[in-house]
Tab-separated table of C-alpha atoms in Angstrom:
chain	number	residue	atom	x	y	z
O	250	MET	CA	-85.277	6.059	-28.636
O	251	GLY	CA	-84.294	3.878	-25.755
O	252	SER	CA	-82.127	4.279	-22.808
O	253	GLU	CA	-78.740	2.704	-22.341
O	254	LYS	CA	-78.195	-0.552	-19.842
O	255	GLU	CA	-76.637	0.754	-16.646
O	256	THR	CA	-74.338	-2.347	-15.468
O	257	VAL	CA	-74.924	-3.652	-12.108
O	258	GLN	CA	-71.818	-5.335	-10.703
O	259	THR	CA	-72.808	-7.849	-8.519
O	260	PRO	CA	-70.392	-9.887	-5.556
O	261	LYS	CA	-70.136	-12.708	-8.201
O	262	ASN	CA	-70.026	-10.424	-10.665
O	263	LYS	CA	-67.195	-8.720	-8.879
O	264	THR	CA	-65.363	-11.952	-7.810
O	265	SER	CA	-66.089	-13.005	-11.446
O	266	ALA	CA	-63.523	-9.915	-12.769
O	267	LYS	CA	-61.126	-10.386	-9.576
O	268	LYS	CA	-60.502	-13.886	-10.975
O	269	ASN	CA	-60.349	-12.881	-14.355
O	270	VAL	CA	-58.049	-9.979	-13.524
O	271	LEU	CA	-56.089	-11.714	-11.429
O	272	THR	CA	-55.121	-14.841	-14.347
O	273	VAL	CA	-53.870	-11.736	-16.335
O	274	LEU	CA	-51.920	-10.267	-14.194
O	275	LEU	CA	-49.880	-14.558	-13.883
O	276	VAL	CA	-49.888	-14.178	-16.925
O	277	LEU	CA	-48.430	-11.073	-17.589
O	278	ILE	CA	-46.118	-11.975	-14.316
O	279	ALA	CA	-45.401	-15.975	-15.698
O	280	ALA	CA	-43.866	-13.493	-19.051
O	281	ALA	CA	-42.507	-11.082	-17.553
O	282	ALA	CA	-40.638	-14.778	-15.019
O	283	ALA	CA	-39.542	-15.604	-17.919
O	284	VAL	CA	-38.659	-12.502	-19.618
O	285	ALA	CA	-36.688	-11.642	-16.440
O	286	VAL	CA	-34.483	-15.320	-16.882
O	287	TRP	CA	-33.851	-14.899	-20.564
O	288	TRP	CA	-31.528	-11.448	-18.776
O	289	LEU	CA	-29.856	-13.100	-16.343
O	290	TYR	CA	-28.776	-15.892	-18.536
O	291	THR	CA	-27.337	-13.308	-21.413
O	292	ASN	CA	-27.276	-10.535	-18.885
O	293	PRO	CA	-25.943	-11.537	-15.306
O	294	PRO	CA	-25.303	-9.578	-12.409
O	295	GLN	CA	-21.778	-8.894	-12.728
O	296	ALA	CA	-21.226	-7.862	-15.477
O	297	ARG	CA	-24.293	-5.398	-14.863
O	298	THR	CA	-23.682	-2.420	-16.936
O	299	GLU	CA	-25.053	1.518	-16.117
O	300	GLN	CA	-26.221	4.387	-18.875
O	301	ASN	CA	-22.837	5.676	-19.181
O	302	ASN	CA	-21.029	2.357	-20.607
O	303	THR	CA	-19.469	2.566	-16.708
O	304	THR	CA	-19.610	-1.479	-15.051
O	305	ILE	CA	-20.260	-2.010	-12.174
O	306	SER	CA	-20.196	-4.951	-9.861
O	307	GLU	CA	-18.539	-7.511	-12.495
O	308	SER	CA	-16.186	-10.437	-11.407
O	309	LEU	CA	-13.183	-10.184	-10.085
O	310	ASP	CA	-12.172	-12.807	-12.453
O	311	SER	CA	-12.627	-10.457	-15.167
O	312	VAL	CA	-9.283	-8.499	-13.510
O	313	LEU	CA	-7.121	-11.251	-12.155
O	314	VAL	CA	-4.038	-11.650	-13.344
O	315	THR	CA	-3.185	-14.768	-10.427
O	316	ARG	CA	-4.494	-15.318	-6.941
O	317	LYS	CA	-2.025	-17.578	-5.076
O	318	ILE	CA	-2.473	-18.788	-1.903
O	319	THR	CA	1.389	-19.691	0.016
O	320	ASN	CA	2.583	-19.630	4.129
O	321	ILE	CA	5.099	-16.322	3.569
O	322	PRO	CA	3.089	-13.260	1.623
O	323	PHE	CA	5.733	-12.863	-1.642
O	324	MET	CA	7.353	-8.688	-0.710
O	325	ALA	CA	9.021	-6.119	-2.913
O	326	THR	CA	11.829	-5.025	-3.784
O	327	ASP	CA	13.735	-2.940	-5.656
O	328	LEU	CA	13.551	-4.750	-9.135
O	329	ASP	CA	10.594	-4.927	-11.288
O	330	HIS	CA	8.499	-7.749	-11.008
O	331	VAL	CA	10.774	-9.408	-8.559
O	332	PHE	CA	9.991	-10.777	-4.978
O	333	TYR	CA	11.160	-12.198	-1.951
O	334	THR	CA	10.059	-13.671	1.099
O	335	ALA	CA	10.962	-14.656	4.392
O	336	ASP	CA	10.888	-16.938	6.404
O	337	ALA	CA	11.930	-17.258	10.431
O	338	VAL	CA	15.021	-18.454	10.057
O	339	GLY	CA	16.099	-16.799	6.963
O	340	ASN	CA	15.751	-18.472	3.956
O	341	ILE	CA	15.891	-15.552	1.090
O	342	VAL	CA	14.012	-17.050	-1.787
O	343	TYR	CA	13.587	-14.669	-4.480
O	344	TYR	CA	10.859	-14.950	-7.144
O	345	GLU	CA	9.852	-13.732	-10.771
O	346	LEU	CA	5.820	-12.810	-11.745
O	347	ALA	CA	5.316	-13.220	-15.662
O	348	ASN	CA	2.816	-14.519	-17.352
O	349	GLY	CA	0.937	-14.949	-14.667
O	350	GLU	CA	3.694	-16.987	-12.827
O	351	TYR	CA	5.279	-16.615	-10.022
O	352	THR	CA	8.837	-17.923	-11.030
O	353	GLU	CA	11.853	-19.520	-7.525
O	354	ILE	CA	14.780	-17.597	-9.223
O	355	ALA	CA	18.332	-18.614	-8.071
O	356	PRO	CA	20.422	-14.817	-6.506
O	357	THR	CA	23.212	-12.462	-7.212
O	358	GLY	CA	25.185	-13.597	-4.820
O	359	THR	CA	25.260	-14.289	-0.729
O	360	MET	CA	27.334	-12.340	1.730
O	361	ASP	CA	28.049	-13.860	5.066
O	362	LEU	CA	27.821	-10.321	6.930
O	363	THR	CA	27.974	-8.630	11.812
O	364	VAL	CA	26.928	-5.812	12.069
O	365	PRO	CA	26.948	-3.857	14.956
O	366	LEU	CA	24.261	-2.534	16.483
O	367	SER	CA	24.493	-1.617	20.048
O	368	GLY	CA	27.316	-3.531	21.351
O	369	GLN	CA	26.407	-6.493	19.993
O	370	GLN	CA	27.487	-8.053	16.745
O	371	ILE	CA	25.050	-9.087	14.917
O	372	PRO	CA	25.117	-11.855	12.293
O	373	VAL	CA	24.067	-12.115	8.853
O	374	LYS	CA	23.418	-13.694	5.545
O	375	ILE	CA	22.815	-11.435	3.149
O	376	SER	CA	21.046	-12.989	0.056
O	377	TYR	CA	20.654	-10.509	-2.918
O	378	MET	CA	20.063	-9.596	-6.548
O	379	GLU	CA	21.676	-8.188	-8.530
O	380	ARG	CA	20.188	-6.299	-12.330
O	381	ASP	CA	20.372	-3.066	-14.553
O	382	GLY	CA	22.711	-1.142	-12.393
O	383	ILE	CA	19.501	-1.645	-8.877
O	384	LEU	CA	21.274	-3.476	-5.948
O	385	THR	CA	18.848	-5.376	-3.829
O	386	GLY	CA	19.233	-7.623	-1.155
O	387	PHE	CA	17.734	-9.116	1.672
O	388	GLY	CA	18.889	-11.128	5.162
O	389	LEU	CA	17.015	-11.713	8.634
O	390	PHE	CA	18.638	-12.079	12.212
O	391	THR	CA	16.044	-14.257	14.586
O	392	SER	CA	17.710	-15.849	18.429
O	393	ASP	CA	17.165	-17.029	20.837
O	394	GLY	CA	20.589	-15.357	22.095
O	395	ALA	CA	22.996	-18.855	23.795
O	396	ALA	CA	23.487	-19.853	20.276
O	397	THR	CA	24.957	-16.328	18.397
O	398	GLY	CA	25.733	-14.165	21.999
O	399	VAL	CA	23.251	-11.791	20.961
O	400	TYR	CA	20.754	-11.029	23.859
O	401	ILE	CA	19.181	-7.778	23.221
O	402	TYR	CA	17.583	-8.256	19.838
O	403	ASN	CA	16.186	-11.664	18.633
O	404	PHE	CA	14.380	-10.186	15.767
O	405	VAL	CA	16.572	-7.504	13.170
O	406	MET	CA	15.781	-7.254	10.033
O	407	PHE	CA	18.584	-6.242	7.307
O	408	LYS	CA	18.227	-4.149	3.220
O	409	ILE	CA	20.459	-4.239	1.221
O	410	CYS	CA	20.453	-1.220	-2.107
O	411	ASN	CA	22.666	1.049	-3.631
O	412	LEU	CA	23.874	4.017	-2.450
O	413	PRO	CA	21.826	7.320	-2.791
O	414	ALA	CA	22.598	8.855	-6.334
O	415	ALA	CA	25.069	12.355	-4.364
O	416	TYR	CA	26.557	9.317	-2.051
O	417	ALA	CA	27.948	6.773	-4.410
O	418	ALA	CA	30.914	4.915	-4.269
O	419	ASP	CA	32.630	3.258	-5.930
O	420	GLY	CA	32.829	-1.302	-4.084
O	421	LYS	CA	29.797	0.452	-1.993
O	422	CYS	CA	25.844	-0.120	-0.726
O	423	LEU	CA	23.873	0.669	1.471
O	424	LEU	CA	23.366	-1.574	5.058
O	425	LEU	CA	19.490	-1.091	6.491
O	426	ALA	CA	17.217	-2.898	9.624
O	427	HIS	CA	14.966	-2.266	11.661
O	428	THR	CA	14.909	-4.295	14.606
O	429	ASN	CA	10.419	-4.587	14.813
O	430	GLN	CA	8.671	-7.789	13.960
O	431	GLN	CA	5.052	-6.625	14.174
O	432	ASN	CA	6.702	-4.285	10.690
O	433	ALA	CA	8.388	-7.845	9.101
O	434	TYR	CA	5.364	-7.695	6.049
O	435	THR	CA	5.096	-4.560	5.907
O	436	MET	CA	5.296	-2.236	2.672
O	437	ASP	CA	6.226	1.583	4.206
O	438	THR	CA	9.243	0.537	5.943
O	439	VAL	CA	10.859	2.462	8.647
O	440	TRP	CA	14.704	2.043	8.255
O	441	GLU	CA	15.825	2.123	11.859
O	442	GLU	CA	19.719	1.812	10.787
O	443	ALA	CA	21.203	3.074	8.133
O	444	TYR	CA	25.002	1.722	7.003
O	445	VAL	CA	27.699	2.657	4.080
O	446	LEU	CA	28.775	-1.728	3.855
O	447	ASN	CA	32.259	-2.108	1.810
O	448	ARG	CA	31.664	-5.487	-0.192
O	449	ALA	CA	34.631	-6.414	-0.400
O	450	ASP	CA	35.132	-7.022	3.323
O	451	GLY	CA	32.411	-6.161	4.546
O	452	THR	CA	33.358	-3.669	7.042
O	453	THR	CA	30.528	-1.217	7.950
O	454	GLN	CA	30.470	2.689	8.938
O	455	ARG	CA	27.511	5.330	9.780
O	456	PHE	CA	25.871	6.568	7.351
O	457	LEU	CA	23.894	8.825	9.599
O	458	SER	CA	25.119	9.920	12.705
O	459	GLU	CA	24.620	8.928	16.906
O	460	ASN	CA	26.153	11.593	17.670
O	461	ASN	CA	24.123	12.321	21.771
O	462	ARG	CA	21.861	8.963	21.318
O	463	THR	CA	21.212	7.546	23.961
O	464	LEU	CA	20.173	3.206	25.135
O	465	GLY	CA	16.016	2.739	26.118
O	466	ILE	CA	14.892	0.735	29.217
O	467	ASN	CA	16.018	-2.901	27.119
O	468	GLY	CA	19.640	-1.581	26.708
O	469	ALA	CA	18.924	-1.374	23.091
O	470	VAL	CA	20.314	2.616	21.889
O	471	ARG	CA	17.220	4.256	20.372
O	472	SER	CA	15.332	2.855	17.690
O	473	ASP	CA	13.931	6.097	17.425
O	474	PHE	CA	16.948	8.217	16.846
O	475	CYS	CA	17.068	8.199	13.015
O	476	LEU	CA	14.820	6.945	10.953
O	477	ILE	CA	15.058	6.741	7.439
O	478	THR	CA	12.446	5.630	4.872
O	479	ASP	CA	13.070	4.100	0.981
O	480	THR	CA	11.160	7.201	-0.363
O	481	ALA	CA	13.694	9.306	1.828
O	482	LEU	CA	16.667	8.068	-0.314
O	483	THR	CA	15.770	8.375	-3.776
O	484	ALA	CA	16.865	11.759	-3.405
O	485	GLN	CA	18.967	13.316	-5.619
O	486	THR	CA	20.953	15.680	-4.732
O	487	ALA	CA	23.526	15.183	-1.444
O	488	VAL	CA	20.469	16.752	0.735
O	489	ILE	CA	18.666	13.347	2.514
O	490	PRO	CA	15.472	13.955	4.180
O	491	PHE	CA	14.722	11.420	7.929
O	492	LEU	CA	13.026	11.196	11.392
O	493	SER	CA	14.144	11.457	14.587
O	494	ALA	CA	12.700	11.556	18.512
O	495	ARG	CA	15.784	12.505	19.692
O	496	GLY	CA	14.199	15.300	21.672
O	497	ARG	CA	11.534	13.850	22.296
O	498	ASP	CA	10.996	11.488	25.113
O	499	GLN	CA	11.042	7.992	23.739
O	500	SER	CA	7.620	6.245	22.347
O	501	ASN	CA	6.764	2.950	20.213
O	502	ASP	CA	3.846	4.890	19.251
O	503	GLU	CA	3.911	4.782	15.498
O	504	ASN	CA	1.934	7.639	14.986
O	505	ALA	CA	3.294	10.655	17.129
O	506	ALA	CA	4.908	13.436	16.402
O	507	LEU	CA	8.593	13.280	15.222
O	508	ASP	CA	11.104	15.440	13.594
O	509	ILE	CA	12.733	15.425	11.085
O	510	TYR	CA	16.875	16.441	10.081
O	511	VAL	CA	18.440	16.209	6.716
O	512	LYS	CA	21.579	14.969	6.395
O	513	ASN	CA	23.942	17.196	3.976
O	514	GLY	CA	26.887	15.070	3.272
O	515	ALA	CA	28.784	14.634	6.642
O	516	LYS	CA	26.053	17.571	8.851
O	517	GLU	CA	22.795	16.849	10.080
O	518	THR	CA	20.127	19.856	10.823
O	519	PRO	CA	17.305	19.646	12.340
O	520	ALA	CA	14.796	21.205	9.284
O	521	ALA	CA	10.743	20.652	10.846
O	522	GLN	CA	8.664	20.020	13.842
O	523	ASN	CA	5.575	17.668	14.161
O	524	ALA	CA	5.168	15.387	11.417
O	525	ILE	CA	3.212	12.851	11.757
O	526	GLY	CA	3.146	9.684	9.162
O	527	ARG	CA	6.395	8.446	9.180
O	528	TYR	CA	6.115	9.645	5.005
O	529	VAL	CA	8.861	12.608	4.603
O	530	LYS	CA	8.994	12.506	1.081
O	531	PRO	CA	12.613	15.024	-0.659
O	532	LEU	CA	12.042	17.064	-3.916
O	533	GLU	CA	14.701	19.343	-6.631
O	534	ASN	CA	17.250	21.576	-4.819
O	535	GLY	CA	17.547	20.165	-1.541
O	536	ALA	CA	13.517	20.678	-0.918
O	537	PHE	CA	11.383	17.764	0.878
O	538	ALA	CA	7.808	17.241	1.678
O	539	PHE	CA	5.862	15.798	4.724
O	540	ILE	CA	2.602	15.642	6.950
O	541	ARG	CA	2.213	17.642	9.880
O	542	LYS	CA	-0.787	17.271	12.691
O	543	THR	CA	-2.773	20.546	12.750
O	544	ASP	CA	-5.321	20.856	15.887
O	545	GLY	CA	-8.692	20.452	13.890
O	546	GLY	CA	-6.349	17.727	11.377
O	547	PHE	CA	-3.547	18.042	9.957
O	548	GLU	CA	-1.521	19.420	6.580
O	549	THR	CA	1.213	18.684	3.578
O	550	VAL	CA	3.437	20.624	4.552
O	551	LYS	CA	6.650	21.551	1.412
O	552	SER	CA	10.768	23.291	2.943
O	553	GLU	CA	12.909	24.605	1.253
O	554	ASN	CA	15.789	26.527	2.192
O	555	GLY	CA	14.364	26.598	5.775
O	556	THR	CA	10.748	27.994	4.690
O	557	GLU	CA	7.843	26.508	4.897
O	558	THR	CA	4.682	26.093	2.398
O	559	VAL	CA	1.352	24.068	3.506
O	560	ILE	CA	0.357	22.602	0.204
O	561	SER	CA	-3.243	21.226	1.405
O	562	SER	CA	-5.722	21.390	4.657
O	563	PHE	CA	-7.258	18.751	5.561
O	564	TYR	CA	-10.046	18.819	8.279
O	565	ALA	CA	-10.191	15.258	8.911
O	566	GLY	CA	-8.650	12.188	11.491
O	567	PHE	CA	-5.222	11.616	9.921
O	568	GLY	CA	-5.060	7.595	9.535
O	569	THR	CA	-9.009	7.686	10.234
O	570	ALA	CA	-10.943	9.954	8.165
O	571	CYS	CA	-7.868	10.084	5.641
O	572	ILE	CA	-5.655	7.263	4.613
O	573	ARG	CA	-2.575	7.687	2.997
O	574	SER	CA	-0.371	4.921	0.296
O	575	GLY	CA	2.925	6.396	-1.299
O	576	ASP	CA	2.429	10.166	-2.514
O	577	TRP	CA	-1.078	9.992	-1.724
O	578	ILE	CA	-3.528	11.070	0.849
O	579	LEU	CA	-7.100	9.637	-0.061
O	580	SER	CA	-10.146	11.419	1.632
O	581	LYS	CA	-12.819	8.672	2.694
O	582	GLU	CA	-15.639	10.853	3.346
O	583	ASP	CA	-15.800	12.090	-0.005
O	584	GLY	CA	-13.018	9.252	-2.514
O	585	ARG	CA	-10.912	12.320	-3.963
O	586	VAL	CA	-6.850	11.160	-3.698
O	587	TYR	CA	-4.228	14.406	-2.885
O	588	SER	CA	-1.001	14.382	-4.334
O	589	THR	CA	1.170	15.249	-0.468
O	590	TYR	CA	3.657	17.252	-2.687
O	591	ASP	CA	1.642	19.354	-4.895
O	592	ALA	CA	-2.285	20.388	-5.530
O	593	ARG	CA	-2.448	18.282	-8.651
O	594	SER	CA	-6.061	16.205	-6.621
O	595	TYR	CA	-8.268	13.424	-8.141
O	596	THR	CA	-11.508	12.950	-7.758
O	597	PRO	CA	-12.774	9.228	-8.356
O	598	THR	CA	-16.853	8.851	-9.654
O	599	GLY	CA	-19.669	6.590	-8.542
O	600	TYR	CA	-17.470	6.332	-5.613
O	601	LYS	CA	-19.592	4.967	-3.052
O	602	ILE	CA	-17.393	2.335	-1.490
O	603	ASN	CA	-15.559	2.571	1.919
O	604	PRO	CA	-12.024	2.212	1.985
O	605	LEU	CA	-9.609	0.454	4.142
O	606	VAL	CA	-6.518	0.169	0.875
O	607	PHE	CA	-5.913	3.062	-1.610
O	608	ALA	CA	-3.102	2.714	-4.850
O	609	VAL	CA	-2.512	5.170	-7.332
O	610	SER	CA	-0.599	3.796	-10.561
O	611	PRO	CA	2.401	5.424	-11.041
O	612	ASP	CA	1.335	7.340	-14.952
O	613	GLU	CA	-1.436	8.515	-12.329
O	614	LYS	CA	-4.123	6.624	-15.058
O	615	TYR	CA	-5.417	4.317	-12.554
O	616	ILE	CA	-6.960	4.706	-8.557
O	617	VAL	CA	-7.410	1.356	-7.494
O	618	MET	CA	-9.468	0.606	-3.557
O	619	ALA	CA	-10.490	-1.842	-1.901
O	620	GLY	CA	-12.612	-2.289	0.993
O	621	THR	CA	-16.422	-2.853	2.097
O	622	VAL	CA	-19.396	-1.910	0.959
O	623	ALA	CA	-23.080	-2.123	2.558
O	624	ASN	CA	-21.701	-4.001	5.162
O	625	ALA	CA	-18.419	-6.389	6.077
O	626	LEU	CA	-18.969	-8.550	4.092
O	627	ASP	CA	-19.657	-6.832	0.934
O	628	TYR	CA	-16.191	-6.726	-0.123
O	629	GLN	CA	-15.051	-4.828	-3.779
O	630	ILE	CA	-11.866	-3.749	-5.491
O	631	TYR	CA	-13.377	0.020	-7.077
O	632	VAL	CA	-10.853	1.183	-10.033
O	633	TYR	CA	-11.230	5.060	-11.810
O	634	ASN	CA	-10.370	5.766	-15.103
O	635	THR	CA	-8.139	9.479	-14.232
O	636	GLU	CA	-8.357	9.687	-17.912
O	637	THR	CA	-11.630	9.332	-18.890
O	638	GLY	CA	-13.678	9.214	-15.871
O	639	LYS	CA	-14.601	5.610	-16.099
O	640	TYR	CA	-14.818	3.501	-13.086
O	641	ALA	CA	-14.811	-0.464	-12.754
O	642	THR	CA	-16.104	-1.697	-9.058
O	643	PHE	CA	-15.695	-5.424	-8.733
O	644	THR	CA	-16.782	-8.265	-6.148
O	645	GLU	CA	-14.260	-9.270	-3.973
O	646	PRO	CA	-15.070	-13.153	-2.391
O	647	ASN	CA	-11.796	-12.128	-0.054
O	648	TYR	CA	-13.368	-9.701	2.721
O	649	ALA	CA	-10.151	-10.286	5.516
O	650	ALA	CA	-8.165	-7.962	5.689
O	651	HIS	CA	-6.281	-6.844	2.268
O	652	ASN	CA	-2.220	-5.846	2.839
O	653	ASN	CA	0.510	-4.011	0.426
O	654	MET	CA	-1.722	-2.824	-2.092
O	655	ARG	CA	0.555	-1.299	-4.883
O	656	PHE	CA	1.248	-1.864	-8.297
O	657	LEU	CA	3.667	-3.539	-9.836
O	658	ASP	CA	3.520	-1.067	-13.176
O	659	ASN	CA	0.768	1.026	-14.629
O	660	THR	CA	-2.579	-1.529	-14.985
O	661	THR	CA	-0.415	-4.299	-12.820
O	662	VAL	CA	-1.395	-4.383	-9.265
O	663	ALA	CA	-0.906	-6.383	-6.216
O	664	TYR	CA	-1.845	-6.925	-2.170
O	665	TYR	CA	-2.108	-9.854	0.595
O	666	VAL	CA	-5.111	-11.461	1.956
O	667	LEU	CA	-3.796	-13.605	5.203
O	668	ASN	CA	-7.112	-15.563	5.466
O	669	VAL	CA	-7.334	-19.554	7.761
O	670	ASP	CA	-5.284	-21.296	4.088
O	671	GLY	CA	-2.527	-18.461	4.016
O	672	TYR	CA	-0.978	-15.155	2.607
O	673	GLU	CA	-3.635	-15.280	-0.503
O	674	ASN	CA	-1.076	-12.938	-3.211
O	675	VAL	CA	-3.487	-11.153	-4.923
O	676	VAL	CA	-2.685	-9.550	-8.732
O	677	LEU	CA	-5.131	-7.619	-11.187
O	678	ASP	CA	-4.546	-6.154	-14.731
O	679	VAL	CA	-6.935	-2.858	-14.126
O	680	SER	CA	-6.085	-2.095	-18.154
O	681	LYS	CA	-9.459	-3.008	-19.017
O	682	ILE	CA	-10.532	0.714	-17.561
O	683	LYS	CA	-10.810	2.465	-20.556
């Protein structure tokens, strides 16, 4: 029997073998590259899908309704899909959003008013819309003093709307005003003044009392004496909660704690202390919910007939680690969204974002967030379906600050972005996230 011959790899043989291996590897790599090119062509990165059939990193164009650049942002009114713009000289223009287009519409009418404030007579022209029993209108006063005789104020924003249900009266409406020019384009408006307006003759009377109201350093009455929000005015009872710093030192800090008072007919009484976020929500039977700062963070509280009940406690910073949108609070740490007035909450899946703004749909089916992921230039829109648990993340080419994110209906969300071209008004349809 012969012995098996052992093969010895010489340096020359080794080099030849290496070349053969490299040749094979290069062929495999080329084949893999060809397959990758074909796969990318048929499956572009913006439509990548996870195993749970959840879309991630999709182009925002797939849910885009409209992206319109304007010199002034479109601001919401009390009418669905009706917006207004207000320029620096007080011109109010209305638009209706339909089929992805903003179309200018004529106002129902106008009112020329003279509103008393701090001993001044503020002239303003209100342009208003009225549909299906809903009244909404706006006006802007701006002045350098000499032309109008108004020297204390150079900016006053006005709004008219229906009186709260328990105070409704024929021929009368509510007139609201604020003097903070920095909040001219803010969705969550806090109004400093409230009047009952007689539409027939333009006369006004105070909706909230001015008893013991003092003057500020500029000669104007204190702007933090009777702060009221659009949310508070939705109360269905005669109890209207509002915010005030009348028992505190005057401050321009919008994050400072305030006290809550309630209007109940002709009576106004203190009801709660140390409310933050300039937020109070009326509930049934004259109750209301608010946010209160605590030593370790903050809490949401329900107040009813003088009895307070803590709804949820948070051990994080309000306005930093946790942010509010409407009646919801978002914990940025884990993405969980909490109701401000009861114990409901939602925990989104696939949460990988540092949200700067968010919104929840009226039917609570969708949660939308906008913010950064890896860095400041990696801006994304995240959409979560609370019913199915599906989510999608959309690449957002505009990474400037997003403002006024809100739902226009159960599936349509809007916001604006200020960039070098102007105000970019964006509307998205998130209904594709099934």
